[in-house]
Amino acid sequence: MTSHLMSPAERAQLALMLEVTAFPKPGNVDRCHDYPDTRLEHFLASVIFSRPSLEEAASGRGRIGEIIGHAVRQTNVHNGGNTHFGAFILLIPLLYGGDIEGAKRAVVRTDVSDAVAFYKAFALTRVRMNESDELDVNDPKTLDDLRNRNMTLYDVMEHSSPNDMVAREWVNGFLLTRRGADMLHQIGQGREAIVEMFLTLLATEPDTFIIKKHGRDVAERTMEKARDVLAGRRVLETFDAECIENGINPGSIADITIAALFIALGEGWAWDY
């Protein structure tokens, strides 16, 4: 099925599937690597289970925060833990708005109910937070803080954006999502383009999931190694093995890769060449 014949929800599912099966994608679960507690099958199952919330988002009705919550609950039914929370933060407004421009308009219309629903969903995941974050998802008082401060979900993303590149996409107009989609068009058709786009983003942007888990120095060294791969100074498979061995997972770049794939597919980029 060509991209223009797919429904938006199908296109989102395809983007989720293409990202996780791309190989070699340094440090992440893919067709050749599982984690001890999270396997490829868990990601693929979440792609299937998320369909109702993706369709709900594409309808342009309801609240974005609630729909993210629905997606988390629909996919929180296996033993693999969180698989796509960051991806849902990006995909759902993109589906809701129809494209990047529509998503930019949609996210600024979120309200405090969206923020509360989002934090309730966040509490169901095991996503790592910065220890210094005052809006701690594990603190029951956080929901009251959101209400008392009348923080919208856009406000929450703006608050988180200095330390979270997925949240930053909401604030900067999905800048890296657009850049990734443009790269796919430039590189060309087929699955190899996904790995090159992923590597290029990793070589130029410090992955904030790596920073939260290992610190900025590790994130910056990972960027340098990605640059070495692109320049032919390092073997991609060796880099991949080093990341897996050391638990270095560029999870935020993976989320942005999914969003970029969704946009590029809608613009005619072909995956099956």
mmCIF file of C-alpha atoms in Angstrom:
data_model
loop_
_atom_site.group_PDB
_atom_site.id
_atom_site.type_symbol
_atom_site.label_atom_id
_atom_site.label_comp_id
_atom_site.label_asym_id
_atom_site.label_seq_id
_atom_site.Cartn_x
_atom_site.Cartn_y
_atom_site.Cartn_z
ATOM 1 C CA MET A 1 0.000 0.000 0.000
ATOM 2 C CA THR A 2 1.479 3.350 -1.013
ATOM 3 C CA SER A 3 1.605 6.145 1.557
ATOM 4 C CA HIS A 4 -1.133 8.268 -0.016
ATOM 5 C CA LEU A 5 -3.599 5.361 0.265
ATOM 6 C CA MET A 6 -2.965 4.844 3.973
ATOM 7 C CA SER A 7 -5.058 6.374 6.692
ATOM 8 C CA PRO A 8 -3.100 8.679 9.036
ATOM 9 C CA ALA A 9 -3.314 6.053 11.805
ATOM 10 C CA GLU A 10 -1.902 3.393 9.472
ATOM 11 C CA ARG A 11 0.902 5.739 8.536
ATOM 12 C CA ALA A 12 1.691 6.299 12.216
ATOM 13 C CA GLN A 13 1.737 2.546 12.837
ATOM 14 C CA LEU A 14 4.036 2.065 9.857
ATOM 15 C CA ALA A 15 6.406 4.734 11.208
ATOM 16 C CA LEU A 16 6.485 2.989 14.599
ATOM 17 C CA MET A 17 7.210 -0.359 12.938
ATOM 18 C CA LEU A 18 9.870 0.960 10.562
ATOM 19 C CA GLU A 19 11.830 2.641 13.352
ATOM 20 C CA VAL A 20 12.048 -0.399 15.603
ATOM 21 C CA THR A 21 12.960 -2.815 12.799
ATOM 22 C CA ALA A 22 15.647 -0.593 11.248
ATOM 23 C CA PHE A 23 19.122 -2.113 11.659
ATOM 24 C CA PRO A 24 21.739 -1.416 12.842
ATOM 25 C CA LYS A 25 20.407 1.401 14.997
ATOM 26 C CA PRO A 26 23.063 1.890 17.692
ATOM 27 C CA GLY A 27 21.981 1.059 21.211
ATOM 28 C CA ASN A 28 18.287 0.504 20.574
ATOM 29 C CA VAL A 29 16.059 -2.530 20.283
ATOM 30 C CA ASP A 30 15.885 -3.562 16.631
ATOM 31 C CA ARG A 31 15.509 -6.690 14.520
ATOM 32 C CA CYS A 32 18.813 -8.035 15.901
ATOM 33 C CA HIS A 33 18.861 -6.732 19.490
ATOM 34 C CA ASP A 34 16.581 -7.161 22.475
ATOM 35 C CA TYR A 35 17.009 -5.796 25.964
ATOM 36 C CA PRO A 36 16.762 -8.168 28.935
ATOM 37 C CA ASP A 37 13.232 -6.989 29.784
ATOM 38 C CA THR A 38 12.050 -5.442 26.508
ATOM 39 C CA ARG A 39 12.056 -7.291 23.204
ATOM 40 C CA LEU A 40 11.235 -6.491 19.614
ATOM 41 C CA GLU A 41 7.905 -8.261 20.068
ATOM 42 C CA HIS A 42 6.941 -5.845 22.845
ATOM 43 C CA PHE A 43 7.475 -2.894 20.502
ATOM 44 C CA LEU A 44 5.544 -4.548 17.675
ATOM 45 C CA ALA A 45 2.711 -5.461 20.038
ATOM 46 C CA SER A 46 2.497 -1.820 21.117
ATOM 47 C CA VAL A 47 2.278 -0.771 17.467
ATOM 48 C CA ILE A 48 -0.834 -2.936 17.161
ATOM 49 C CA PHE A 49 -2.375 -2.048 20.525
ATOM 50 C CA SER A 50 -2.004 1.707 19.953
ATOM 51 C CA ARG A 51 -4.282 1.761 16.899
ATOM 52 C CA PRO A 52 -7.451 3.025 18.676
ATOM 53 C CA SER A 53 -5.669 6.025 20.182
ATOM 54 C CA LEU A 54 -3.936 6.832 16.890
ATOM 55 C CA GLU A 55 -7.313 6.823 15.140
ATOM 56 C CA GLU A 56 -8.760 8.960 17.937
ATOM 57 C CA ALA A 57 -5.975 11.501 17.465
ATOM 58 C CA ALA A 58 -6.429 11.542 13.700
ATOM 59 C CA SER A 59 -10.112 12.393 14.176
ATOM 60 C CA GLY A 60 -9.074 15.787 15.600
ATOM 61 C CA ARG A 61 -11.561 15.418 18.440
ATOM 62 C CA GLY A 62 -11.054 15.094 22.179
ATOM 63 C CA ARG A 63 -8.103 16.318 24.236
ATOM 64 C CA ILE A 64 -4.473 15.649 23.338
ATOM 65 C CA GLY A 65 -3.501 14.880 26.928
ATOM 66 C CA GLU A 66 -6.316 12.358 27.290
ATOM 67 C CA ILE A 67 -5.402 10.678 23.998
ATOM 68 C CA ILE A 68 -1.773 10.298 25.099
ATOM 69 C CA GLY A 69 -3.156 8.694 28.245
ATOM 70 C CA HIS A 70 -5.277 6.329 26.192
ATOM 71 C CA ALA A 71 -2.242 5.329 24.132
ATOM 72 C CA VAL A 72 -0.219 4.592 27.263
ATOM 73 C CA ARG A 73 -3.003 2.484 28.763
ATOM 74 C CA GLN A 74 -3.627 0.594 25.529
ATOM 75 C CA THR A 75 0.049 -0.354 25.248
ATOM 76 C CA ASN A 76 0.662 -0.960 28.964
ATOM 77 C CA VAL A 77 -0.613 -4.531 28.729
ATOM 78 C CA HIS A 78 2.590 -6.526 28.266
ATOM 79 C CA ASN A 79 5.679 -7.164 30.365
ATOM 80 C CA GLY A 80 8.012 -5.082 28.202
ATOM 81 C CA GLY A 81 7.499 -1.793 30.023
ATOM 82 C CA ASN A 82 7.361 1.543 28.247
ATOM 83 C CA THR A 83 7.994 1.268 24.522
ATOM 84 C CA HIS A 84 6.572 4.376 22.860
ATOM 85 C CA PHE A 85 5.737 7.070 25.404
ATOM 86 C CA GLY A 86 7.994 9.665 23.782
ATOM 87 C CA ALA A 87 6.767 8.731 20.338
ATOM 88 C CA PHE A 88 3.150 9.253 21.414
ATOM 89 C CA ILE A 89 4.037 12.728 22.720
ATOM 90 C CA LEU A 90 5.051 13.599 19.152
ATOM 91 C CA LEU A 91 2.748 11.474 17.010
ATOM 92 C CA ILE A 92 -0.527 12.340 18.706
ATOM 93 C CA PRO A 93 -0.377 16.116 18.102
ATOM 94 C CA LEU A 94 0.910 15.471 14.562
ATOM 95 C CA LEU A 95 -2.078 13.207 13.903
ATOM 96 C CA TYR A 96 -4.439 15.583 15.673
ATOM 97 C CA GLY A 97 -3.296 18.563 13.618
ATOM 98 C CA GLY A 98 -2.829 16.639 10.371
ATOM 99 C CA ASP A 99 0.717 17.892 9.798
ATOM 100 C CA ILE A 100 3.418 19.930 11.513
ATOM 101 C CA GLU A 101 1.629 23.263 11.060
ATOM 102 C CA GLY A 102 -1.585 21.804 12.425
ATOM 103 C CA ALA A 103 0.274 20.230 15.347
ATOM 104 C CA LYS A 104 1.858 23.592 16.214
ATOM 105 C CA ARG A 105 -1.619 25.114 16.439
ATOM 106 C CA ALA A 106 -3.000 22.176 18.417
ATOM 107 C CA VAL A 107 -0.355 22.068 21.141
ATOM 108 C CA VAL A 108 -0.780 25.716 22.108
ATOM 109 C CA ARG A 109 -4.505 25.063 22.605
ATOM 110 C CA THR A 110 -3.909 22.457 25.309
ATOM 111 C CA ASP A 111 -5.113 23.299 28.807
ATOM 112 C CA VAL A 112 -4.600 22.218 32.396
ATOM 113 C CA SER A 113 -6.834 19.161 31.933
ATOM 114 C CA ASP A 114 -4.421 17.954 29.249
ATOM 115 C CA ALA A 115 -1.502 18.431 31.643
ATOM 116 C CA VAL A 116 -3.239 16.478 34.414
ATOM 117 C CA ALA A 117 -4.172 13.631 32.046
ATOM 118 C CA PHE A 118 -0.618 13.544 30.732
ATOM 119 C CA TYR A 119 0.882 13.290 34.230
ATOM 120 C CA LYS A 120 -1.521 10.516 35.159
ATOM 121 C CA ALA A 121 -0.349 8.631 32.063
ATOM 122 C CA PHE A 122 3.281 9.471 32.821
ATOM 123 C CA ALA A 123 2.903 7.826 36.233
ATOM 124 C CA LEU A 124 2.066 4.521 34.512
ATOM 125 C CA THR A 125 5.396 4.456 32.668
ATOM 126 C CA ARG A 126 8.897 3.856 33.929
ATOM 127 C CA VAL A 127 10.339 6.785 32.021
ATOM 128 C CA ARG A 128 13.392 8.291 33.685
ATOM 129 C CA MET A 129 13.042 11.862 34.993
ATOM 130 C CA ASN A 130 15.669 14.412 35.908
ATOM 131 C CA GLU A 131 16.183 14.230 39.669
ATOM 132 C CA SER A 132 15.939 18.007 39.925
ATOM 133 C CA ASP A 133 12.559 18.279 38.193
ATOM 134 C CA GLU A 134 10.124 20.057 40.527
ATOM 135 C CA LEU A 135 7.100 18.539 38.726
ATOM 136 C CA ASP A 136 7.840 15.019 39.887
ATOM 137 C CA VAL A 137 5.475 12.488 38.360
ATOM 138 C CA ASN A 138 5.930 10.308 41.456
ATOM 139 C CA ASP A 139 4.758 13.058 43.822
ATOM 140 C CA PRO A 140 0.963 13.055 44.340
ATOM 141 C CA LYS A 141 1.089 16.815 44.961
ATOM 142 C CA THR A 142 2.202 17.456 41.399
ATOM 143 C CA LEU A 143 -1.364 17.266 40.051
ATOM 144 C CA ASP A 144 -2.423 19.923 42.561
ATOM 145 C CA ASP A 145 0.578 22.022 41.562
ATOM 146 C CA LEU A 146 -0.447 21.836 37.910
ATOM 147 C CA ARG A 147 -3.989 22.914 38.736
ATOM 148 C CA ASN A 148 -2.927 25.679 41.123
ATOM 149 C CA ARG A 149 -0.489 27.084 38.568
ATOM 150 C CA ASN A 150 -2.985 26.550 35.719
ATOM 151 C CA MET A 151 -0.246 24.913 33.669
ATOM 152 C CA THR A 152 -1.309 23.693 30.248
ATOM 153 C CA LEU A 153 0.343 20.686 28.646
ATOM 154 C CA TYR A 154 2.210 23.113 26.397
ATOM 155 C CA ASP A 155 3.475 24.836 29.566
ATOM 156 C CA VAL A 156 4.652 21.473 30.891
ATOM 157 C CA MET A 157 6.561 20.788 27.680
ATOM 158 C CA GLU A 158 8.064 24.264 27.778
ATOM 159 C CA HIS A 159 9.108 23.645 31.389
ATOM 160 C CA SER A 160 10.731 20.337 30.394
ATOM 161 C CA SER A 161 12.243 21.473 27.100
ATOM 162 C CA PRO A 162 15.711 22.515 28.385
ATOM 163 C CA ASN A 163 16.348 18.910 29.469
ATOM 164 C CA ASP A 164 14.136 16.879 27.140
ATOM 165 C CA MET A 165 14.430 17.013 23.361
ATOM 166 C CA VAL A 166 11.024 15.382 22.813
ATOM 167 C CA ALA A 167 9.315 18.088 24.884
ATOM 168 C CA ARG A 168 11.424 20.646 23.017
ATOM 169 C CA GLU A 169 9.770 19.626 19.745
ATOM 170 C CA TRP A 170 6.470 21.042 21.003
ATOM 171 C CA VAL A 171 8.126 24.363 21.791
ATOM 172 C CA ASN A 172 10.332 24.784 18.705
ATOM 173 C CA GLY A 173 7.710 23.817 16.125
ATOM 174 C CA PHE A 174 8.823 20.184 15.634
ATOM 175 C CA LEU A 175 12.147 21.369 14.286
ATOM 176 C CA LEU A 176 14.032 18.056 14.437
ATOM 177 C CA THR A 177 10.994 16.168 13.171
ATOM 178 C CA ARG A 178 10.998 18.392 10.097
ATOM 179 C CA ARG A 179 14.751 18.050 9.729
ATOM 180 C CA GLY A 180 14.571 14.260 9.929
ATOM 181 C CA ALA A 181 11.819 14.079 7.314
ATOM 182 C CA ASP A 182 13.802 16.344 5.004
ATOM 183 C CA MET A 183 16.823 14.083 5.431
ATOM 184 C CA LEU A 184 14.819 11.031 4.424
ATOM 185 C CA HIS A 185 13.747 12.759 1.222
ATOM 186 C CA GLN A 186 17.329 13.814 0.543
ATOM 187 C CA ILE A 187 18.939 10.431 1.294
ATOM 188 C CA GLY A 188 16.434 8.507 -0.793
ATOM 189 C CA GLN A 189 13.958 5.670 -0.585
ATOM 190 C CA GLY A 190 14.284 2.476 1.413
ATOM 191 C CA ARG A 191 15.074 1.295 4.907
ATOM 192 C CA GLU A 192 18.797 2.156 4.753
ATOM 193 C CA ALA A 193 17.793 5.824 4.767
ATOM 194 C CA ILE A 194 16.287 5.376 8.246
ATOM 195 C CA VAL A 195 19.604 4.313 9.768
ATOM 196 C CA GLU A 196 21.470 7.159 8.054
ATOM 197 C CA MET A 197 18.926 9.700 9.235
ATOM 198 C CA PHE A 198 19.050 8.286 12.782
ATOM 199 C CA LEU A 199 22.855 8.403 12.794
ATOM 200 C CA THR A 200 22.926 11.959 11.458
ATOM 201 C CA LEU A 201 20.575 13.175 14.178
ATOM 202 C CA LEU A 202 22.614 11.287 16.789
ATOM 203 C CA ALA A 203 25.820 12.879 15.472
ATOM 204 C CA THR A 204 24.478 16.408 15.812
ATOM 205 C CA GLU A 205 22.134 16.355 18.816
ATOM 206 C CA PRO A 206 22.982 15.208 22.375
ATOM 207 C CA ASP A 207 20.304 12.626 23.165
ATOM 208 C CA THR A 208 18.571 13.737 26.346
ATOM 209 C CA PHE A 209 17.582 10.184 27.305
ATOM 210 C CA ILE A 210 21.284 9.296 27.361
ATOM 211 C CA ILE A 211 21.975 12.421 29.423
ATOM 212 C CA LYS A 212 19.330 11.458 31.998
ATOM 213 C CA LYS A 213 20.735 7.939 32.297
ATOM 214 C CA HIS A 214 24.488 8.434 31.888
ATOM 215 C CA GLY A 215 25.264 12.169 31.938
ATOM 216 C CA ARG A 216 26.166 14.740 29.308
ATOM 217 C CA ASP A 217 29.744 13.531 28.810
ATOM 218 C CA VAL A 218 28.520 10.122 27.656
ATOM 219 C CA ALA A 219 25.955 11.742 25.349
ATOM 220 C CA GLU A 220 28.623 13.925 23.782
ATOM 221 C CA ARG A 221 31.005 10.980 23.320
ATOM 222 C CA THR A 222 28.164 9.096 21.671
ATOM 223 C CA MET A 223 27.701 12.020 19.276
ATOM 224 C CA GLU A 224 31.408 11.938 18.439
ATOM 225 C CA LYS A 225 31.285 8.208 17.706
ATOM 226 C CA ALA A 226 28.262 8.702 15.454
ATOM 227 C CA ARG A 227 30.204 11.365 13.559
ATOM 228 C CA ASP A 228 33.101 8.930 13.214
ATOM 229 C CA VAL A 229 30.747 6.341 11.700
ATOM 230 C CA LEU A 230 29.396 8.825 9.175
ATOM 231 C CA ALA A 231 32.945 9.865 8.261
ATOM 232 C CA GLY A 232 34.069 6.260 7.804
ATOM 233 C CA ARG A 233 36.433 6.311 10.798
ATOM 234 C CA ARG A 234 34.414 3.812 12.850
ATOM 235 C CA VAL A 235 32.466 0.676 11.924
ATOM 236 C CA LEU A 236 28.728 1.041 12.535
ATOM 237 C CA GLU A 237 28.323 -2.489 13.875
ATOM 238 C CA THR A 238 31.159 -1.919 16.372
ATOM 239 C CA PHE A 239 29.548 1.313 17.551
ATOM 240 C CA ASP A 240 26.237 -0.510 17.916
ATOM 241 C CA ALA A 241 27.843 -3.289 19.987
ATOM 242 C CA GLU A 242 29.560 -0.740 22.262
ATOM 243 C CA CYS A 243 26.262 1.037 22.910
ATOM 244 C CA ILE A 244 24.444 -2.223 23.686
ATOM 245 C CA GLU A 245 27.219 -3.407 26.006
ATOM 246 C CA ASN A 246 27.191 -0.147 27.967
ATOM 247 C CA GLY A 247 23.415 0.349 28.061
ATOM 248 C CA ILE A 248 23.590 3.507 25.978
ATOM 249 C CA ASN A 249 20.150 3.918 24.442
ATOM 250 C CA PRO A 250 19.445 6.958 22.230
ATOM 251 C CA GLY A 251 15.753 6.706 23.003
ATOM 252 C CA SER A 252 14.865 10.341 22.336
ATOM 253 C CA ILE A 253 16.436 10.261 18.875
ATOM 254 C CA ALA A 254 14.379 7.120 18.235
ATOM 255 C CA ASP A 255 11.166 8.976 19.158
ATOM 256 C CA ILE A 256 12.013 11.841 16.814
ATOM 257 C CA THR A 257 12.892 9.320 14.095
ATOM 258 C CA ILE A 258 9.355 7.922 14.360
ATOM 259 C CA ALA A 259 7.812 11.383 14.044
ATOM 260 C CA ALA A 260 10.047 12.178 11.064
ATOM 261 C CA LEU A 261 9.065 8.926 9.370
ATOM 262 C CA PHE A 262 5.391 9.752 9.872
ATOM 263 C CA ILE A 263 5.806 13.140 8.218
ATOM 264 C CA ALA A 264 7.971 11.839 5.369
ATOM 265 C CA LEU A 265 5.575 8.988 4.605
ATOM 266 C CA GLY A 266 2.761 11.502 4.305
ATOM 267 C CA GLU A 267 4.851 13.434 1.809
ATOM 268 C CA GLY A 268 5.450 10.439 -0.437
ATOM 269 C CA TRP A 269 8.682 8.966 0.927
ATOM 270 C CA ALA A 270 8.702 5.235 0.115
ATOM 271 C CA TRP A 271 9.926 2.668 2.607
ATOM 272 C CA ASP A 272 9.880 -0.532 0.565
ATOM 273 C CA TYR A 273 12.641 0.069 -1.995
#
